[in-house]
XYZ file of C-alpha atoms in Angstrom:
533
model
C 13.930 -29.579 -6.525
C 12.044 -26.480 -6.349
C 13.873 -22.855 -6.838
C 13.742 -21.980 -3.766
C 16.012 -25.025 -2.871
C 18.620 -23.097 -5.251
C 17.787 -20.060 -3.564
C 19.298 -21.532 -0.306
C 22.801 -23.390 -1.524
C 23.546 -19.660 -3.245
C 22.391 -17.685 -0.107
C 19.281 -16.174 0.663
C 20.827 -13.121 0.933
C 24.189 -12.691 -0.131
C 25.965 -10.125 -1.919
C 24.582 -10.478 -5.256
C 21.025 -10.145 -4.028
C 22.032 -7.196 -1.780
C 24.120 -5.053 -4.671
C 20.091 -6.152 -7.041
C 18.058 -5.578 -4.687
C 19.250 -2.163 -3.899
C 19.211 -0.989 -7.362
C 15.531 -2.541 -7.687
C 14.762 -0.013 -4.307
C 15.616 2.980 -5.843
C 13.321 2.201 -8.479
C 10.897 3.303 -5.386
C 12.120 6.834 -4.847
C 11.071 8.577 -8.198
C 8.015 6.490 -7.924
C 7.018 7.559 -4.890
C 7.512 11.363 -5.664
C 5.522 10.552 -8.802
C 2.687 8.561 -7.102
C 2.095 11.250 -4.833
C 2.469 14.341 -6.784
C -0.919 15.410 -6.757
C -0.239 16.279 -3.371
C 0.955 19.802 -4.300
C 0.799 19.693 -8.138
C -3.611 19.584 -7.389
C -3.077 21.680 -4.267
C -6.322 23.679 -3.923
C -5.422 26.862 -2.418
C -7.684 29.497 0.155
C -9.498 31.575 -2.912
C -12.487 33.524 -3.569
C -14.133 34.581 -6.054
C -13.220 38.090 -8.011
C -14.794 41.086 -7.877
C -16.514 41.615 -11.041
C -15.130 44.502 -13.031
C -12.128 44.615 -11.013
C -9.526 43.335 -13.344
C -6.519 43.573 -11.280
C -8.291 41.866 -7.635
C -6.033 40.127 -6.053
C -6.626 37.626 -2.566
C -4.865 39.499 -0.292
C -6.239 43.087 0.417
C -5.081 46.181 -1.419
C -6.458 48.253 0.888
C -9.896 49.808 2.706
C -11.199 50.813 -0.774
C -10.555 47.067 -2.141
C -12.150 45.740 1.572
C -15.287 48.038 0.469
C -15.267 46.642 -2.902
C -14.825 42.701 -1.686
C -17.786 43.255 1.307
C -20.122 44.507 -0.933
C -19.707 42.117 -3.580
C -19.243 38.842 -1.845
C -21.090 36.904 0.699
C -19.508 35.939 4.035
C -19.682 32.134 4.699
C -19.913 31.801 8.599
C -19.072 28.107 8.420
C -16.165 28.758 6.728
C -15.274 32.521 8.131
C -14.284 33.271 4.777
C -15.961 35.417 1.632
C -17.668 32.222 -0.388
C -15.663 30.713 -3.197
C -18.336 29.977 -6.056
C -21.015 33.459 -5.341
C -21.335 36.748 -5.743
C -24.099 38.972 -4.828
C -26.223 40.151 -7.808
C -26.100 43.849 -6.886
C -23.875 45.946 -5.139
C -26.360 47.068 -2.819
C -27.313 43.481 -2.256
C -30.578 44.507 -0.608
C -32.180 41.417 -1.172
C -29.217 39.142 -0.482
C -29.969 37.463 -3.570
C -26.612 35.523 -5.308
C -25.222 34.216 -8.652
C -22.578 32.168 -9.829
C -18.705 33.922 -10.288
C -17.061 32.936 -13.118
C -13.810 33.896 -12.161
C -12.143 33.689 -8.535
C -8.640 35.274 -7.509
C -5.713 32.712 -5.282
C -3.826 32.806 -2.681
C -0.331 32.987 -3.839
C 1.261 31.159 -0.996
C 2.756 28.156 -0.123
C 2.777 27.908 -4.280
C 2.435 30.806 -7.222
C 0.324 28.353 -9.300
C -0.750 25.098 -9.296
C -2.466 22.983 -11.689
C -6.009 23.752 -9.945
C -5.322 27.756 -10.206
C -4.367 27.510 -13.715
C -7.514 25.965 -14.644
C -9.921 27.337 -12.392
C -10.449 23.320 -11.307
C -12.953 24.686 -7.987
C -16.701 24.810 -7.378
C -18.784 23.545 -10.372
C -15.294 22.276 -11.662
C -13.968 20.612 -8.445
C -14.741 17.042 -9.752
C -12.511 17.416 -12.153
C -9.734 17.368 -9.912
C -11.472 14.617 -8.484
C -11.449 13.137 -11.771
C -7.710 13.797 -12.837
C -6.469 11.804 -9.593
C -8.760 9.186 -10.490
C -7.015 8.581 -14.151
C -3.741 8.588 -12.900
C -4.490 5.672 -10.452
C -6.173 3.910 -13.301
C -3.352 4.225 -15.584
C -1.700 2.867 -12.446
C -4.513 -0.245 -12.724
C -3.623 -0.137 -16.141
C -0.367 -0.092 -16.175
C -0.887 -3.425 -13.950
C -2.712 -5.051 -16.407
C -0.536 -4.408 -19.263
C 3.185 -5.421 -17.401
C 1.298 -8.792 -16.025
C 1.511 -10.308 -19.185
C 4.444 -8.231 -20.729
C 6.332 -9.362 -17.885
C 5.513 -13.013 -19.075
C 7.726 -12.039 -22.437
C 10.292 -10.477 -19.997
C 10.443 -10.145 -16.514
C 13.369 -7.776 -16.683
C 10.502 -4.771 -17.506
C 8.335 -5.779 -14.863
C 11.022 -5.229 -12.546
C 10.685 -8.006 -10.177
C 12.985 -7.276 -6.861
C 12.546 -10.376 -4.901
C 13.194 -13.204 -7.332
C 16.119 -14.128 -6.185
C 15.700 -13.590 -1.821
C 15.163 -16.448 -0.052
C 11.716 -17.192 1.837
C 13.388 -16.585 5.444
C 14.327 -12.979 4.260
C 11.378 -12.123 1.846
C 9.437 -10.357 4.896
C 11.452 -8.189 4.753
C 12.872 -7.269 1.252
C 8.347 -6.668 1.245
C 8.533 -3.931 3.736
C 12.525 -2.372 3.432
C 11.832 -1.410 -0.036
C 8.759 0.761 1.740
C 11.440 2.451 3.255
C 12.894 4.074 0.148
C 9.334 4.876 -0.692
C 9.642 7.103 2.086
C 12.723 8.545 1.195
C 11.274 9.974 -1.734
C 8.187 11.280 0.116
C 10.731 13.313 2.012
C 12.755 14.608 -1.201
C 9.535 15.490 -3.196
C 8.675 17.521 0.238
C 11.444 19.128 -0.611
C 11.263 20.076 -3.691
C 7.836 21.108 -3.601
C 9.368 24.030 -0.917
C 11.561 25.067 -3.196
C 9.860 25.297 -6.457
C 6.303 27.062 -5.967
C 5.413 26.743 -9.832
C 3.765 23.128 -10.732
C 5.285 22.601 -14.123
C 8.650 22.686 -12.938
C 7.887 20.879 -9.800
C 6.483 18.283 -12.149
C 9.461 18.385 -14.406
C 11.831 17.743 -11.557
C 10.121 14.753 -9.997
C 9.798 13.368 -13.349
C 13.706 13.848 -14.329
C 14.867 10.967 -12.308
C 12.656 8.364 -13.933
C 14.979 8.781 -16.960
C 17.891 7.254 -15.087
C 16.134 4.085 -14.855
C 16.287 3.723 -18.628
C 19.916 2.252 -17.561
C 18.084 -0.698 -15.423
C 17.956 -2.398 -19.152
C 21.764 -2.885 -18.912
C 21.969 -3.225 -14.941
C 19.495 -5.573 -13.667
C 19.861 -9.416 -15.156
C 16.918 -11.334 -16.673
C 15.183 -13.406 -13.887
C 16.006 -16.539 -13.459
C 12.545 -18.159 -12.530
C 11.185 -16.784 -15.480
C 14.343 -18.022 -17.936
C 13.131 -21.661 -16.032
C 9.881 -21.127 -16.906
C 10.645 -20.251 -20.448
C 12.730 -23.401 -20.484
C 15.668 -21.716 -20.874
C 17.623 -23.223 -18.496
C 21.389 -22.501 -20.077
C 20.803 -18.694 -19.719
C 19.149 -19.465 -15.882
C 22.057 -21.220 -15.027
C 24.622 -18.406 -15.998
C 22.558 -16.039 -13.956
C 22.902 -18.457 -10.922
C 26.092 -18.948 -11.501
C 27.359 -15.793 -12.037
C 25.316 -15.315 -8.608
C 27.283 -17.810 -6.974
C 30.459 -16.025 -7.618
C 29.716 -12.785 -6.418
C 28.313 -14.881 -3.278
C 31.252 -17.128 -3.238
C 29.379 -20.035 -2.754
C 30.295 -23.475 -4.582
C 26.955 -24.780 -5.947
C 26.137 -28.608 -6.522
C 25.980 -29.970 -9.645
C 22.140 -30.641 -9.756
C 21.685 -27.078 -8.742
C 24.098 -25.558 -11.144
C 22.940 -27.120 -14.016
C 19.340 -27.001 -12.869
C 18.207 -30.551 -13.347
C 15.101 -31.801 -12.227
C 13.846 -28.187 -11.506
C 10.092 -27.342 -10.916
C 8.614 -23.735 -10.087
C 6.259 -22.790 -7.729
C 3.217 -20.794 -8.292
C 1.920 -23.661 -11.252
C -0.898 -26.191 -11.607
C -3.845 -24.929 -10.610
C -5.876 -21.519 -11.084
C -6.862 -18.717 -8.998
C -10.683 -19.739 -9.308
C -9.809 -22.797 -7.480
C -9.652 -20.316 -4.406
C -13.432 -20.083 -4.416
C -14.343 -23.856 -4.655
C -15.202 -23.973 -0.803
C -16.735 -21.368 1.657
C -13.472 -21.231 3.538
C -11.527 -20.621 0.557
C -14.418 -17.764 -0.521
C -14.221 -16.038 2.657
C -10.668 -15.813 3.027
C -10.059 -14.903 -0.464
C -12.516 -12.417 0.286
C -11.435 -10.912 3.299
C -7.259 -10.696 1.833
C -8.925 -9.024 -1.616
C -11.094 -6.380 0.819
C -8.003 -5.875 3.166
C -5.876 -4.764 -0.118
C -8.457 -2.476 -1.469
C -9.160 -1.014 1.985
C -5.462 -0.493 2.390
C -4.260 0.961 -0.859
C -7.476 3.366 -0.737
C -6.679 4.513 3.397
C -3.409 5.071 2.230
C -3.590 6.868 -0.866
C -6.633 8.728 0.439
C -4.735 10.347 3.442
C -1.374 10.709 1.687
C -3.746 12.752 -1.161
C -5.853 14.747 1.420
C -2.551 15.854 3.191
C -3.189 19.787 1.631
C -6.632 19.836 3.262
C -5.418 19.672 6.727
C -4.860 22.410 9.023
C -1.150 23.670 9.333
C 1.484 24.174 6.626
C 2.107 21.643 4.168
C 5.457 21.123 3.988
C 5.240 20.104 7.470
C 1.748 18.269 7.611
C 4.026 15.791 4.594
C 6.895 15.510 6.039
C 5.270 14.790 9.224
C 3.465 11.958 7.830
C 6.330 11.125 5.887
C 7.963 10.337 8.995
C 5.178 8.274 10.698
C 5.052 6.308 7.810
C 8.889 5.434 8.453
C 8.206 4.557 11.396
C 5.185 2.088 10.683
C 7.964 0.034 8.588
C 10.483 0.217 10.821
C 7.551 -1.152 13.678
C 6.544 -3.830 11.148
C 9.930 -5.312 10.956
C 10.673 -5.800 14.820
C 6.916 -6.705 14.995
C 6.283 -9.322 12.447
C 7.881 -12.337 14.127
C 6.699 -11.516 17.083
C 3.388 -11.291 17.940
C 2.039 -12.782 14.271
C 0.896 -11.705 11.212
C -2.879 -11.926 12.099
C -2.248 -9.982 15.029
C -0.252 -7.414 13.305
C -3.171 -6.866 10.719
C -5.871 -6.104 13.276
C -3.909 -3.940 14.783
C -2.623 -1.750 12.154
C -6.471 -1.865 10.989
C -7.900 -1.173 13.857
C -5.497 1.837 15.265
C -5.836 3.721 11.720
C -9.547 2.901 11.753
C -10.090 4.064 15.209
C -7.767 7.154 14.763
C -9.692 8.499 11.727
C -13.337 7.730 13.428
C -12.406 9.856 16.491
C -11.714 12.981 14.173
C -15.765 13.184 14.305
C -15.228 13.981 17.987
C -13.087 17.566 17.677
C -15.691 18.646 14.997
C -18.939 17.638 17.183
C -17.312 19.051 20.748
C -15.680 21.830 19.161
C -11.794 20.728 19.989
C -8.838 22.596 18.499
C -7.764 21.428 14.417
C -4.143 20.121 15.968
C -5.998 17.126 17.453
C -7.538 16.088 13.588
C -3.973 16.125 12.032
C -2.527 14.359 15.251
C -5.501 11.642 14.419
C -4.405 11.988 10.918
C -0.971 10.697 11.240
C -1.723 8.311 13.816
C -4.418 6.840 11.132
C -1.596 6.955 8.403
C 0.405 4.878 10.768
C -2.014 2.271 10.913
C -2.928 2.355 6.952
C 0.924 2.030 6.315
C 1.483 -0.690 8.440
C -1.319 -2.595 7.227
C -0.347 -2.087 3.777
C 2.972 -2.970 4.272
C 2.090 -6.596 6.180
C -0.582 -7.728 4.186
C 1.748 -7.998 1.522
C 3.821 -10.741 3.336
C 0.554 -11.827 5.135
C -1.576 -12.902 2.005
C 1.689 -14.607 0.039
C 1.682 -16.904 2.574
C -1.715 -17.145 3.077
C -1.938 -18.214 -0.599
C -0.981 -22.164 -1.509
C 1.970 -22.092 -3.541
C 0.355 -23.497 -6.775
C -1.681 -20.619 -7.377
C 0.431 -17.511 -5.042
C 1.426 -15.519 -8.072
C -2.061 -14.960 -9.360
C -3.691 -14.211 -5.831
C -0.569 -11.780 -5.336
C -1.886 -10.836 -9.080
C -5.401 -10.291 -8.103
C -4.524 -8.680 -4.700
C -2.867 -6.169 -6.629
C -5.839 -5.458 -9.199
C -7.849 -5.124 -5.325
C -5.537 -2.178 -4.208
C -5.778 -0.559 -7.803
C -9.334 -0.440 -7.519
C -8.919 1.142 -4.028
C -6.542 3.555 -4.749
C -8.873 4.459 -7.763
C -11.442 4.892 -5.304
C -9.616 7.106 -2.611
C -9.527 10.293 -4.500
C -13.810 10.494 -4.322
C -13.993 9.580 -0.493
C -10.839 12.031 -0.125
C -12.790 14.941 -1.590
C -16.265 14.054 0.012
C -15.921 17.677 2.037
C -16.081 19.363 -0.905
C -19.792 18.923 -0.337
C -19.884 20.573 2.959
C -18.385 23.104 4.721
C -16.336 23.577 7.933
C -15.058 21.081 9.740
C -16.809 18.102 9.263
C -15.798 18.660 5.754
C -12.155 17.877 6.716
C -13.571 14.846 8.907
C -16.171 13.168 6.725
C -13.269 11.489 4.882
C -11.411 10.527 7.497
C -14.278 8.765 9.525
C -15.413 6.728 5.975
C -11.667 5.973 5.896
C -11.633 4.770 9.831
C -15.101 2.893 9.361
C -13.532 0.706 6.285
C -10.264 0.201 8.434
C -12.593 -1.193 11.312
C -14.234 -3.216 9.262
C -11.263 -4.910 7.291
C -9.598 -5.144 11.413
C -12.778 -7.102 12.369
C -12.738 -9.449 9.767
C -9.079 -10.262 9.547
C -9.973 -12.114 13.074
C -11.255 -14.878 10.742
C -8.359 -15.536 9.156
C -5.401 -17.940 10.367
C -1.985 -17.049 11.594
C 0.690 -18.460 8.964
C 3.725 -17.136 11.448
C 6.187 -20.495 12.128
C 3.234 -22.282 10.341
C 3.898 -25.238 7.288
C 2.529 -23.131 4.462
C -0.419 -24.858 2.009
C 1.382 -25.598 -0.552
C -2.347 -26.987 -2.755
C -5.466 -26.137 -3.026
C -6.101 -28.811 -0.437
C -3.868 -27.803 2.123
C -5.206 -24.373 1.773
C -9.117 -25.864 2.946
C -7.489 -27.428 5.830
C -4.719 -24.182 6.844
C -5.422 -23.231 10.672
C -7.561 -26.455 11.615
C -6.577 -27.960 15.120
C -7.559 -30.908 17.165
C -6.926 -30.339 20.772
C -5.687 -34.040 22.277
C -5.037 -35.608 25.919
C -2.736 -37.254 26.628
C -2.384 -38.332 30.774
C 0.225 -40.766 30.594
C 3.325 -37.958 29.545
C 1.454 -35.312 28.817
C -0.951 -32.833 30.391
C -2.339 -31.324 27.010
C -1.033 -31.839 22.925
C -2.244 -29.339 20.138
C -2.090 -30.523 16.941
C -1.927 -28.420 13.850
C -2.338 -30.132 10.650
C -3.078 -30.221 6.889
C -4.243 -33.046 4.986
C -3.243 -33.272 1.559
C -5.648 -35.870 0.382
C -3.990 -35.951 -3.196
C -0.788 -37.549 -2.190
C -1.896 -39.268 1.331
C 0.935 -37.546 2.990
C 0.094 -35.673 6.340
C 1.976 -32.497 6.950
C 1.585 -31.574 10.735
C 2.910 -29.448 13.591
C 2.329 -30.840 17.163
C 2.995 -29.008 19.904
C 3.132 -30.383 23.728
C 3.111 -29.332 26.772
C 4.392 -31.584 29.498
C 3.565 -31.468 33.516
C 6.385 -28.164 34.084
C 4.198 -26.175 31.513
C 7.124 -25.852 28.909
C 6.315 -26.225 25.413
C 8.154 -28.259 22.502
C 7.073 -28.385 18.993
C 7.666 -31.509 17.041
C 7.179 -31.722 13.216
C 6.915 -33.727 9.848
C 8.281 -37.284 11.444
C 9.963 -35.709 14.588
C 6.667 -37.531 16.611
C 7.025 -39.084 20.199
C 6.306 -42.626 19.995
C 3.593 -41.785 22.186
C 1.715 -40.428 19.494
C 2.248 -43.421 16.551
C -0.707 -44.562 17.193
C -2.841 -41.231 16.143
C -4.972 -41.536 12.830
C -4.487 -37.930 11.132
C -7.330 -38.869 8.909
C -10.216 -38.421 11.344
């Protein structure tokens, strides 16, 4: 009896799971306002630098006098139709139009008084280490990662695991709902940031409701799978129990008292993934589509401030179309496929962020690179959000939490990555400074879009459940049959360990309608097919 079999006598979904799994979603709001902080905490705002001498120089203009003083002390940039941010002209008189390096530079005070960039002067020479500051909190993000892997082996209860206890019919989506809160807190950290135009408080208020989860110690139970594991099967069964009751559902004996009970997820290694060139690739192409998503994602979320338009509007517009990816994900999903779903998302957010080199080269107006903007964060949220679902069951179950373990170590490394592509304009100037991240963005969503066409679909598919069944996922053998049939497919997997076939056959008789037959539901027609050749 595996857990999941317990999973369905208490309900895959009842009331129990509902009343945890909305506490564990919550967990989602402060983290998103958090995650994404940088957003307006690193804002870099229009500046300049200052006048030398002038102590009191201020962005805006103080008058013709201050005008005089600003032309003949600081280059115009053309490019950027704005006096340069990191020179100054050597003399007043700037006969020779010969420059130096400023040393101090004066801000624009709105949308924000002060931000952590201002305060620290974090531009020009010191740009990277902005650069550098989004960079560590994504690695203590890896970190952090690393560090609650094998805590959560002493307890799962700090690890925080939300979808323990859903059953496998409704785990699609308890993945992508959650998302959905995530968004929720993009939209109240958008509106915070509007009302408090000073960083340190705006970082003190995002931060406040991460205390509240403190109480999570007393709310959410221990998990069950991991009391199993543990061997603890008393406390597991007073979890399921107590479970059962809030369900009202009458458990069996065997699954009450958890005899005979075996976990998923054990028995063979991660490294096992790479024992066949099938195996590499795939592995290869889920572990690229995770990095490529978390960095798309994190990268435009992050380089939201450098786009044209107000900010507060430019977030909660993408706030929005992220919403809406979900929302498309969930009527989607069981429709036209997994695999299908993952090129698409892919290849829309790749193509939208490629064609923002098109306004810059003809010239078009900067609406049309935030409208390719969103439509790219669209397509980097919904691919995000279904390769989750799309690699677990693309993984065999021996060995699904590590891949889910190394997946996640993938998107780390990405979203580690997306602050450096995100600030590759600060090398140029004008507009292809806003567009040279986008296009390496789009060109790395392409790419992951192309190659997902290798993989198989796993949508109303027998998942592997070894290493085995894993080699043979997707294989078909396309039959005749003239006697009954006009055409069979069969889908199988071979699991040479226990010489037990596990198959899907699917025929289509003379009126052209189709009826799918499964593990020992076969026509005699077919007995006398050897699944071994």
């Amino acid at each position: 009896m595996r857990f999941d079999d317990v999973i369905s006598e208490l309900g895959e979904f009842g009331r129990y799971q509902k009343r945890l799994y909305f506490l564990l979603c919550i967990v989602a709001v402060p983290d998103a306002m958090n995650t994404l902080g940088p957003i307006f905490t690193l804002l870099v705002p229009d500046h300049r630098c200052a006048v030398p001498g002038l102590d009191n120089d201020t962005y805006q203009s103080q008058g013709s006098w201050h005008d005089d003083l600003v032309n003949r002390s600081i280059p115009w940039s053309d490019s950027d139709e704005a006096y340069s941010k990191c020179r100054l002209y050597k003399t007043d008189d700037h006969l020779t139009n010969e420059t130096r390096k400023c040393d101090r530079w004066v801000y624009e005070k709105d949308p924000f008084r002060e931000t952590f960039v201002t305060d620290e002067d974090l531009v020009c020479d010191r740009f990277s280490l902005r650069t550098y500051s989004n960079m560590i909190q994504m690695s203590g993000v890896l970190v952090g990662a690393l560090v609650l892997a094998p805590l959560s082996d002493i307890n799962r209860l700090y690890a925080l695991k939300g979808m323990e206890l859903v059953g496998p019919s409704k785990r699609k989506y308890a993945g992508i709902v959650i998302e959905i809160f995530w968004c929720i807190g993009i939209f109240l950290h958008t509106g915070l940031a509007f009302g408090i135009r000073e960083w340190r408080y705006l970082q003190v208020a995002i931060s406040a409701g991460s205390v509240l989860l403190f109480s999570y110690w007393w709310l959410v139970p221990e998990s069950p799978r991991w009391l199993i594991n543990k061997g603890r099967l008393e406390e597991a069964s007073d979890v399921i129990k107590k479970a059962a009751k809030v369900n009202k559902v009458t458990l069996s004996e065997k699954v009450s008292s958890l005899q005979e009970i075996e976990l998923d997820g054990q028995g063979e290694k991660i490294w096992h993934m790479f024992t066949t060139p099938t195996l590499i690739i795939r592995s290869g192409i889920i572990f690229f589509n995770w990095l490529v998503a978390s960095m798309t994602y994190y990268g435009l979320s992050l380089n939201v401030g450098s786009l044209s338009g107000d900010i507060f509007v430019n977030n909660a517009l993408s706030a929005t179309v992220e919403l809406s990816s979900y929302i498309f994900c969930i009527l989607a999903l069981d429709v036209v496929g997994r695999k299908r779903l993952q090129i698409f998302s892919n290849l829309l957010g790749g193509v939208a962020c490629v064609c923002t080199m098109f306004p810059v080269i003809f010239g078009g107006p900067k609406w049309i690179n935030v409208v390719l903007a969103l439509v790219g964060r669209f397509g980097a949220s919904a691919a995000f959000a279904v390769i989750y679902i799309y690699s677990a069951e693309l993984f065999p179950t021996v060995m699904r939490n590590s891949g889910m373990g190394v997946s996640s170590v993938c998107a780390r490394i990405g979203g580690i990555l997306a602050p450096f592509v995100g600030d590759l304009g600060s090398v140029l100037e004008g507009d292809i400074a806003v567009a040279l991240p986008l296009i390496v963005f789009g060109g790395l969503c392409v790419t992951a879009g192309l190659l997902d066409l290798l993989l198989p679909e796993t949508l109303n598919r027998k998942l592997p459940d070894t290493v085995e069944d894993a080699k043979n996922f997707g294989r078909s053998v396309e039959l005749k049959i003239s006697k009954h049939f006009s055409s069979v497919r069969l889908q199988y997997s071979l699991n040479r360990k226990s010489s037990k076939n596990v198959y899907e056959l699917e025929q289509i008789g003379a009126s052209g309608k189709k009826e799918k037959m499964s593990n020992g539901h076969i026509n005699p027609t077919f007995t006398d097919i050897d699944l071994n050749e």
